[in-house]
Coordinates of C-alpha atoms and ligand atoms in Angstrom, one line a residue:
X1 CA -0.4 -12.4 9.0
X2 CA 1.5 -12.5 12.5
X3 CA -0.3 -13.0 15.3
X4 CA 0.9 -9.6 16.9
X5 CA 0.0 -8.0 14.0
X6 CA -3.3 -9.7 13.9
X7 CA -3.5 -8.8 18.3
X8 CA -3.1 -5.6 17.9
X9 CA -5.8 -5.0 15.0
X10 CA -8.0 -6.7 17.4
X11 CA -6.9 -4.1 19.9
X12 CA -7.2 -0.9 17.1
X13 CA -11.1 -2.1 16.4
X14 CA -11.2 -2.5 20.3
X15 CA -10.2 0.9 20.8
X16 CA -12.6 2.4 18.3
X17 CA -15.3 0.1 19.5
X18 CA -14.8 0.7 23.4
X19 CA -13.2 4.2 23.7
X20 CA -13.3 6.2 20.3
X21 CA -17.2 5.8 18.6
X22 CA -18.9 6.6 22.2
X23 CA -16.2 9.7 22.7
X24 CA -17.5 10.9 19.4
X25 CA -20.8 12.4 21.5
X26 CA -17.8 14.9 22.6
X27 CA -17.2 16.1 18.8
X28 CA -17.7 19.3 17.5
X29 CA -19.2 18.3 14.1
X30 CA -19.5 21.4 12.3
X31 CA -15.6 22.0 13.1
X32 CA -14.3 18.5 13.5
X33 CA -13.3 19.4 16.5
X34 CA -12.0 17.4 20.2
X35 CA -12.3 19.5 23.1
X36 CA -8.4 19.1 24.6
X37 CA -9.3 18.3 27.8
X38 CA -10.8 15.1 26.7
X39 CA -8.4 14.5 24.2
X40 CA -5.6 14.2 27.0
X41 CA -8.2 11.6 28.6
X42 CA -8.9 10.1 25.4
X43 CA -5.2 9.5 24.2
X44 CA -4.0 8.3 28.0
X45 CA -6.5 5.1 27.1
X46 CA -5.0 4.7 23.9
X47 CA -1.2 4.5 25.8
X48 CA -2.2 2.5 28.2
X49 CA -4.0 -0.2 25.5
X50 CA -0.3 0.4 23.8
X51 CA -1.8 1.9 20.9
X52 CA 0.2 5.2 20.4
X53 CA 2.2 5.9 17.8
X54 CA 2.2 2.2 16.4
X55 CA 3.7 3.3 13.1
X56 CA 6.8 3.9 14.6
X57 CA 9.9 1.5 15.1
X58 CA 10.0 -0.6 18.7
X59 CA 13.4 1.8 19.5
X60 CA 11.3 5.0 19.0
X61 CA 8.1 3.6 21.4
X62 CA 6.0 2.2 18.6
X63 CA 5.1 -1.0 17.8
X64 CA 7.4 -2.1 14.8
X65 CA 4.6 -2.5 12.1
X66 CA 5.7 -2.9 8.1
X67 CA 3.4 -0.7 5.9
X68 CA 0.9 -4.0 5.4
X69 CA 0.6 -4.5 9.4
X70 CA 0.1 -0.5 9.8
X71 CA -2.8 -1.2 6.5
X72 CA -4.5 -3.4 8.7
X73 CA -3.8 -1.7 12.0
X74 CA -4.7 2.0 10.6
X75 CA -7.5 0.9 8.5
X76 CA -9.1 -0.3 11.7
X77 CA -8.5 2.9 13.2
X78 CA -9.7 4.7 10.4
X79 CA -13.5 3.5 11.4
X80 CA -13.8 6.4 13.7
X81 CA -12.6 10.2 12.6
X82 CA -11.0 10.4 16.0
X83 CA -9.1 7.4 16.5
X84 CA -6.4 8.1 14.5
X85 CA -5.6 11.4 16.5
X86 CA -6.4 10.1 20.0
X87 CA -3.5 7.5 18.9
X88 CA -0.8 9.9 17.9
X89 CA -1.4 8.7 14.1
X90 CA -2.6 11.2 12.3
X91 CA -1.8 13.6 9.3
X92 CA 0.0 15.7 9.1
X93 CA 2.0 14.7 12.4
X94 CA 2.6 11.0 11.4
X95 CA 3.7 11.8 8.2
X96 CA 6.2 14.7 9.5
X97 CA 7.1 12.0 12.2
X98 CA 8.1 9.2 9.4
X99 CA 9.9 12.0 7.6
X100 CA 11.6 13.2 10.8
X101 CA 12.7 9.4 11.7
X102 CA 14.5 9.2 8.3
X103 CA 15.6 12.5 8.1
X104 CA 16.7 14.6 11.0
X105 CA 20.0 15.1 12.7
X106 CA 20.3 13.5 16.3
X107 CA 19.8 17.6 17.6
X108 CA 16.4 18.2 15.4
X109 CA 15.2 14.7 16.8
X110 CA 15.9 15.9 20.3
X111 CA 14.0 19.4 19.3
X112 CA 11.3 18.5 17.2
X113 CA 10.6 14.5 16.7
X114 CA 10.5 13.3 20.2
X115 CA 8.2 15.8 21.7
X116 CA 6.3 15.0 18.5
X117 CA 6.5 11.5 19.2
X118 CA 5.0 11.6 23.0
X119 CA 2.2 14.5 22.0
X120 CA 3.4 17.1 23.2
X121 CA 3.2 19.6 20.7
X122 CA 1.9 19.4 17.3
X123 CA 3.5 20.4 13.1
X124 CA 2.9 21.3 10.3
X125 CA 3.7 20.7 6.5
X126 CA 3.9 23.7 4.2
X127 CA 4.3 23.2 0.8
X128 CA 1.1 24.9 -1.1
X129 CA 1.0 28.1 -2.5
X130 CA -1.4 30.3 -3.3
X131 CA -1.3 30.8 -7.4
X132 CA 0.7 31.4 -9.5
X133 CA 2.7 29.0 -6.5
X134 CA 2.6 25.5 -6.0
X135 CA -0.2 23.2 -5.8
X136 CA -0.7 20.5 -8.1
X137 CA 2.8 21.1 -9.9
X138 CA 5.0 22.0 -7.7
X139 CA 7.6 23.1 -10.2
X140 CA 5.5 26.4 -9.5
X141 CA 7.1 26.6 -6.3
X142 CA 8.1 30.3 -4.7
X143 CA 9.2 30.7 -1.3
X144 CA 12.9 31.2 -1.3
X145 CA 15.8 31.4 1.1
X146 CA 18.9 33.4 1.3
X147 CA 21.9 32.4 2.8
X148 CA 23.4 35.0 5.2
X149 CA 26.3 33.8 7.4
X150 CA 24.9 31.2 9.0
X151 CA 21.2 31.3 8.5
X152 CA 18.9 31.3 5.8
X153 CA 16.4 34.1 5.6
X154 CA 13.5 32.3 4.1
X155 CA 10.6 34.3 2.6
X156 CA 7.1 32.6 1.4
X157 CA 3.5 32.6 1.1
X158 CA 1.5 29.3 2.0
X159 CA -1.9 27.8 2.3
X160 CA -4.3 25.1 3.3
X161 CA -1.6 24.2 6.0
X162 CA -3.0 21.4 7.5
X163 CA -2.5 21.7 11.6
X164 CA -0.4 25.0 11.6
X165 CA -2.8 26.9 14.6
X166 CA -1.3 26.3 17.3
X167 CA 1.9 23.8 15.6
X168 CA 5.3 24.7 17.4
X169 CA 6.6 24.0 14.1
X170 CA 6.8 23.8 10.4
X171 CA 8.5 21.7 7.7
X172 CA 8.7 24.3 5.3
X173 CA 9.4 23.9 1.4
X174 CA 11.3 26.6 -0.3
X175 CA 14.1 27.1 -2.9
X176 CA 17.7 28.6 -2.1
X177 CA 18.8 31.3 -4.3
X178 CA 15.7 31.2 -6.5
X179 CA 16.8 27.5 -7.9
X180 CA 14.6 25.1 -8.1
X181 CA 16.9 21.7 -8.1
X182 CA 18.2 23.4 -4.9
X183 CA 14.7 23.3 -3.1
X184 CA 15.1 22.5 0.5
X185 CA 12.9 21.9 3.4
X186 CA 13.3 23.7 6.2
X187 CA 12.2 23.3 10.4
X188 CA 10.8 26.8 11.2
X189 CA 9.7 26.9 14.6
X190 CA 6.6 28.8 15.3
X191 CA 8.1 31.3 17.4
X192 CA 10.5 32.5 14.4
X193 CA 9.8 36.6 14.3
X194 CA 8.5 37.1 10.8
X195 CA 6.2 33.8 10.3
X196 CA 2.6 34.9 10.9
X197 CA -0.3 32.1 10.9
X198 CA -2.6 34.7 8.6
X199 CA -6.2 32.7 9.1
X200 CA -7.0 29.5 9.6
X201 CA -9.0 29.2 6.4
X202 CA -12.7 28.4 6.6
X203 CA -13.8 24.8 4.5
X204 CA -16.0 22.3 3.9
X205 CA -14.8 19.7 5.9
X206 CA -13.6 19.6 9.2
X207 CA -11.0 21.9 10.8
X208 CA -9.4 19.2 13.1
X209 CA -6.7 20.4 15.3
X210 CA -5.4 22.9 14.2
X211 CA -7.5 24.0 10.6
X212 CA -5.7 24.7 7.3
X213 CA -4.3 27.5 7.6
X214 CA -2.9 30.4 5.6
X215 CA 1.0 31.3 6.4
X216 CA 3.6 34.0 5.7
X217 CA 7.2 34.1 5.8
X218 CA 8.9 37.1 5.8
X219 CA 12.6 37.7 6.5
X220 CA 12.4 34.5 8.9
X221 CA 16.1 33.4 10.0
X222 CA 16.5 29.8 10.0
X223 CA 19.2 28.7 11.4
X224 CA 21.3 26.1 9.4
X225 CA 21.0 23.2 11.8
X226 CA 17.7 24.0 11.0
X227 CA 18.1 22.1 7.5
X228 CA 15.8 18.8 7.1
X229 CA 18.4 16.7 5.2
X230 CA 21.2 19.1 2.5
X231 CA 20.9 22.0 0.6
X232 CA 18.6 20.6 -2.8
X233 CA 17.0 17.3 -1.2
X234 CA 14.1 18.9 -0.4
X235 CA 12.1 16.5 -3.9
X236 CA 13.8 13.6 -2.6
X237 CA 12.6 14.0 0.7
X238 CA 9.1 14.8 -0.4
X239 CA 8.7 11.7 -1.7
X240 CA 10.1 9.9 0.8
X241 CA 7.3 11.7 3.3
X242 CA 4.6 11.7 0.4
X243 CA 4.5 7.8 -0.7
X244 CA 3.8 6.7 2.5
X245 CA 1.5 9.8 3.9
X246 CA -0.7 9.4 0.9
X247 CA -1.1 5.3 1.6
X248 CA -1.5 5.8 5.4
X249 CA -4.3 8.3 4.2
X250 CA -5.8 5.6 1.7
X251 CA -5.6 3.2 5.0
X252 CA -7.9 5.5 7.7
X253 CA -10.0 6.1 4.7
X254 CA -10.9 2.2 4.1
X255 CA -11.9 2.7 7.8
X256 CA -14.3 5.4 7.2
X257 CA -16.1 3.9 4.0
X258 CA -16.3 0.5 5.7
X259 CA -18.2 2.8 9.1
X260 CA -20.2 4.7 6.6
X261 CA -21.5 1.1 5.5
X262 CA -21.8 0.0 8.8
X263 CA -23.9 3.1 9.6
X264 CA -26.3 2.4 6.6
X265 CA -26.6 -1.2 7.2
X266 CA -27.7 -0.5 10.7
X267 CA -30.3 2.1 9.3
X268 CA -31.5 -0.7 6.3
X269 CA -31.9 -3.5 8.9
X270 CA -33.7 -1.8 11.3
X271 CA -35.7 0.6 8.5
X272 CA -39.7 -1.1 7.9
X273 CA -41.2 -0.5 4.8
X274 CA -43.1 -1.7 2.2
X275 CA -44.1 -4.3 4.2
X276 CA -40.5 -5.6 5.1
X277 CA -37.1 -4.3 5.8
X278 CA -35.1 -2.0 4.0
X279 CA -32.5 -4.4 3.7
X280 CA -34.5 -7.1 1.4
X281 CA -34.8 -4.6 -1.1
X282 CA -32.4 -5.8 -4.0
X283 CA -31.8 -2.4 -5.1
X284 CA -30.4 -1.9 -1.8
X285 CA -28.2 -4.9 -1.3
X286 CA -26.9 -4.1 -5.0
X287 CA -25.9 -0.8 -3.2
X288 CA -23.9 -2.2 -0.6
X289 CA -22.4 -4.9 -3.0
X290 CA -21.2 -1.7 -5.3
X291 CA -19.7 -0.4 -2.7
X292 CA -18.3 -3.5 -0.8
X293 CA -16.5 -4.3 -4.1
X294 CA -15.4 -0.8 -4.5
X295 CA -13.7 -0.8 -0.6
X296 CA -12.3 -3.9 -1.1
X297 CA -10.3 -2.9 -4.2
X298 CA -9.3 -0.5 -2.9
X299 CA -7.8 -2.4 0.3
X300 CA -6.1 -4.0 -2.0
X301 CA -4.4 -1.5 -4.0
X302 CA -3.5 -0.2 -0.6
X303 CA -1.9 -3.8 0.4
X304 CA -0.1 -4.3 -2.7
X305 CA 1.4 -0.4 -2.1
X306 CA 2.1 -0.8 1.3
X307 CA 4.1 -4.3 0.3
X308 CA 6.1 -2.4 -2.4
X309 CA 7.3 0.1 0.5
X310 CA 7.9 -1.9 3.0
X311 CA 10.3 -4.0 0.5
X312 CA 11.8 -0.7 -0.5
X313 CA 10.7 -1.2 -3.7
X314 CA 9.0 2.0 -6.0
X315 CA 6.0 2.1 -5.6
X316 CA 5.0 5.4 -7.1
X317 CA 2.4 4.1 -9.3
X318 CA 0.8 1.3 -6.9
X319 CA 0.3 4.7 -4.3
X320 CA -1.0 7.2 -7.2
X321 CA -3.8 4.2 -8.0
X322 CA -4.7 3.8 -4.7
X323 CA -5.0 7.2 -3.6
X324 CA -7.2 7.5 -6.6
X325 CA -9.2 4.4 -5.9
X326 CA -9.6 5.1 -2.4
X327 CA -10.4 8.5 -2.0
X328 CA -12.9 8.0 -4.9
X329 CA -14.6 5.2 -3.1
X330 CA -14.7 7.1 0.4
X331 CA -17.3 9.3 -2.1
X332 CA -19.2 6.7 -3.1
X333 CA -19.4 4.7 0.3
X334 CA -20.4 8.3 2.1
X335 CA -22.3 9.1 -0.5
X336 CA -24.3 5.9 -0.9
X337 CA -24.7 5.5 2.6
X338 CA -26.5 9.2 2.8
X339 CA -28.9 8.0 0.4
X340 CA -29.7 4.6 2.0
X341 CA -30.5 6.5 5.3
X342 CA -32.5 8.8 3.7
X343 CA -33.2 12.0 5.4
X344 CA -31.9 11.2 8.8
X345 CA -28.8 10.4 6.8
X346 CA -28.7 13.7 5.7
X347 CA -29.0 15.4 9.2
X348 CA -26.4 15.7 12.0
X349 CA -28.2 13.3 13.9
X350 CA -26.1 11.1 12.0
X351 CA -22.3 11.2 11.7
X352 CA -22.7 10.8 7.7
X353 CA -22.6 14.4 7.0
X354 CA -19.4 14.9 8.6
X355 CA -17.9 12.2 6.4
X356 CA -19.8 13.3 3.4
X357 CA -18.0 16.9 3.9
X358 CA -14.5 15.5 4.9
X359 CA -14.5 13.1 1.8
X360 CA -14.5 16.0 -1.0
X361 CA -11.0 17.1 0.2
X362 CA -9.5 13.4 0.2
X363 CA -9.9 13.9 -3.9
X364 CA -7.8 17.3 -3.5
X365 CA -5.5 17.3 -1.2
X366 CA -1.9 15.1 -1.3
X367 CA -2.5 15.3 -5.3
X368 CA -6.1 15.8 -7.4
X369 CA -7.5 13.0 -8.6
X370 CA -6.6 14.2 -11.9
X371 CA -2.5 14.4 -11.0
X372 CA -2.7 10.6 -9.6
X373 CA -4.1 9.7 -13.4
X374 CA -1.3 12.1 -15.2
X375 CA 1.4 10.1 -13.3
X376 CA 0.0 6.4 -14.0
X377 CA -0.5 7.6 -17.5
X378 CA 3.0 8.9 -18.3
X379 CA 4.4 6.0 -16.8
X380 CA 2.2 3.7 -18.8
X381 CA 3.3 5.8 -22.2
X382 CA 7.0 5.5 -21.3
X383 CA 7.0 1.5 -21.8
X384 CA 8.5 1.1 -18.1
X385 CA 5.6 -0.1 -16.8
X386 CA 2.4 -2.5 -18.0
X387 CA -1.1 -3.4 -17.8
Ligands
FAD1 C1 -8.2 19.6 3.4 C2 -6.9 19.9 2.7 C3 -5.7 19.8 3.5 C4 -4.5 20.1 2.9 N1 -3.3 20.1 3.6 C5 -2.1 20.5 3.1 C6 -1.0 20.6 3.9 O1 -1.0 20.2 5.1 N2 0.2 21.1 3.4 C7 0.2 21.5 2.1 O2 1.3 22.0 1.7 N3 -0.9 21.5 1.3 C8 -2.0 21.0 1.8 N4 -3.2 21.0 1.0 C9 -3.1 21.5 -0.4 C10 -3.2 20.4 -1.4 O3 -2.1 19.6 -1.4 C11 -3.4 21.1 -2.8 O4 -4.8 21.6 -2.7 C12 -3.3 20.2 -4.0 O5 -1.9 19.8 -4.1 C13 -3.8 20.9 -5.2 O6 -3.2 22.1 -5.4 P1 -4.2 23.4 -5.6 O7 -5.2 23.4 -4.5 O8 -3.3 24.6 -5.7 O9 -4.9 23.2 -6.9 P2 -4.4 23.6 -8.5 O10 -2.9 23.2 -8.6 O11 -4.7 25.0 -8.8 O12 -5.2 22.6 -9.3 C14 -6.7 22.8 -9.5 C15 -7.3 21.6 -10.1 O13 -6.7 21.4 -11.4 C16 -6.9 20.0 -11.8 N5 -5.5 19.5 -12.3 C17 -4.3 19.7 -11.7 N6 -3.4 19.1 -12.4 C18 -4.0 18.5 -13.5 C19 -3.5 17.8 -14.6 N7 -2.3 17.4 -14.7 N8 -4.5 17.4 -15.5 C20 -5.8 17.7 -15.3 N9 -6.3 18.4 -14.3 C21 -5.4 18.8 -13.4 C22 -7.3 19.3 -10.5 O14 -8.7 19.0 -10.6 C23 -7.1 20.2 -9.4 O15 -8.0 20.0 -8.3 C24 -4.4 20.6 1.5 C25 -5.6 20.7 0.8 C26 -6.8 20.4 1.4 C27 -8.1 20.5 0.6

């Protein structure tokens, strides 16, 4: 490991440390929720500590990180639910942002990525339908767009759009004349007459900035610079934008097991009973072995994912069984953790409850559990890849 790479994890658990686990007093935890004010204040620290955006290349104001040092960097950051936002680094914007980066014309950088880039305004990523659209297959895709002179007039119906209250704009997945191999994404801009943010859809978990929201196209003119990449690249590009946003979720939540650990360990070394501590029970420390073994394959997996992309080599099955691994053991550690600290555990007193809620949808969303296991499998039947 580099020594910058290693200086600026020191900084990232630093940050979450100093700054991002005290602001968490500030949190709305039935919502997930930052009040703005003292996100601004929030996220000028992380600037000045040169800890914004650090995904992104040196020329676009980040900090030049591979996938393994952003693994290291992010998974430190991942230790607080807030961190990641507070440093310009979470989904769905730093995803859109790597997408942008590779992506965009030099106009739709100018429009959309930069202000992206300093914070100024927020996106979303549209691609789930409601049924019989696309979710887990997307082959099940709908929305469609029309050419007409020199627009598209897109029409759709989309869901669980993570971020899209209050986004000035959308990347939007939709075919073109009804055909699929010409699926396309699209940059809608918020303002578009004809999209209408339906409801921010009430879940489980936390809403964050933004909620997952419910969205309708209808008869929106996009203009055609408004094309992310050509007509039919929209698969292509979803997988450039996919790989790496499921891994960089994988990464914050290695960060959030390892704090739900923390939490519990706290709780078991300070906890009498029985006539000692919690903590010298074995069937305790067999509980945090479980699930120390459990985070660290799962860093692993991550590593060895993150190495494959940053050599630009495919690594579509080392990012299916990590996302699998990981958001599995974000349950267990959560889960676990709940039951070492008992009731209290259990209560919002504790931050655990949160995490316990936001961990369900890390087994959902970005591809089921089940979807991860259909890809390893098939590629495992087709004799391309081993054991
Ligand atoms: C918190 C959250 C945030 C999200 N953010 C976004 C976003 O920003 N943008 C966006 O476009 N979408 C987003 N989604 C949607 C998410 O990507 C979809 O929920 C996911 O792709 C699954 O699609 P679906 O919900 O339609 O489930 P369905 O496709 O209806 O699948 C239902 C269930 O079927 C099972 N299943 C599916 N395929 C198989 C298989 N091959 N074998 C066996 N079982 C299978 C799985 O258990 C799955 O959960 C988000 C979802 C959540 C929960």
């Amino acid at each position: 490991m580099s020594n910058s790479v290693s200086e600026i994890q020191a900084k990232a658990k630093a940050f979450v440390d100093e700054i991002a686990i005290p602001a968490e007093q500030f949190y709305d935890y039935s919502r997930g929720r930052m009040p703005e004010d003292k996100v601004e204040e929030l996220r000028k620290i992380a600037k000045e500590r040169g800890l914004w955006t650090v995904h992104l290349p040196k020329s676009e104001g980040g900090l030049g990180l591979d996938m393994v040092g952003t693994a290291l960097v992010f998974s430190e950051l991942g230790r607080s639910p807030i961190a990641p936002y507070l440093c310009n680094c979470d989904a769905p914007d730093e995803g859109n942002m790597h997408l942008l980066h590779l992506a965009a014309t030099e106009d739709q950088k100018k429009n959309f990525y930069q202000p992206l880039v300093e914070g100024k305004i927020r996106s979303a990523f549209a691609m789930t339908e409601p049924p019989p659209g696309a979710g887990s297959d997307p082959t099940s895709l709908t929305s469609n767009a029309v050419k007409h002179g020199d627009d598209y007039i897109l029409n759709g119906h989309k869901w669980y759009c993570t971020g899209a209250n209050g986004a000035d704009f959308l990347i939007v997945m939709a075919k073109v004349n009804d055909s699929f191999r010409r699926t396309t994404m699209f940059l809608v801009p918020t303002n578009s007459p004809g999209y209408t943010m339906i409801q921010e859809i009430d879940v489980l978990g936390s809403h964050g900035p933004g909620g997952h929201c419910e969205l309708k196209f209808e008869n929106v003119r996009v203009p055609e610079k408004n094309l992310l990449g050509k007509v039919g690249e929209g698969f292509r590009l979803s997988q450039l934008r996919l790989g790496p946003a499921r891994l960089t979720h994988c990464m914050r939540w290695i960060g959030l097991s390892r704090r739900a650990m923390e939490i519990a360990r706290d709780y078991a070394t300070n906890r009498e009973l029985f006539g000692g501590k919690l903590s010298e029970q074995q069937g305790i420390q067999w509980m945090f072995a479980e699930c120390a073994l459990a985070i660290e394959s799962g860093f692993l997996l991550t590593l060895k994912a993150a190495e494959l992309l940053s050599k630009d080599l495919d690594a579509r099955q080392a990012v299916s069984m990590a996302k699998w691994q990981v958001s599995e053991t974000l349950n267990k550690c959560v889960d676990t953790a709940i039951q070492i600290t008992g009731s209290h555990g259990y209560s919002r007193y504790m931050k655990l409850e949160l995490f316990y809620r936001d961990a369900r949808a890390a087994r959902i969303a970005d591809g089921p559990t089940e979807t991860h296991k259909m890809v390893i499998g098939r590629n495992l039947m087709s004799g391309k890849l081993g054991f």
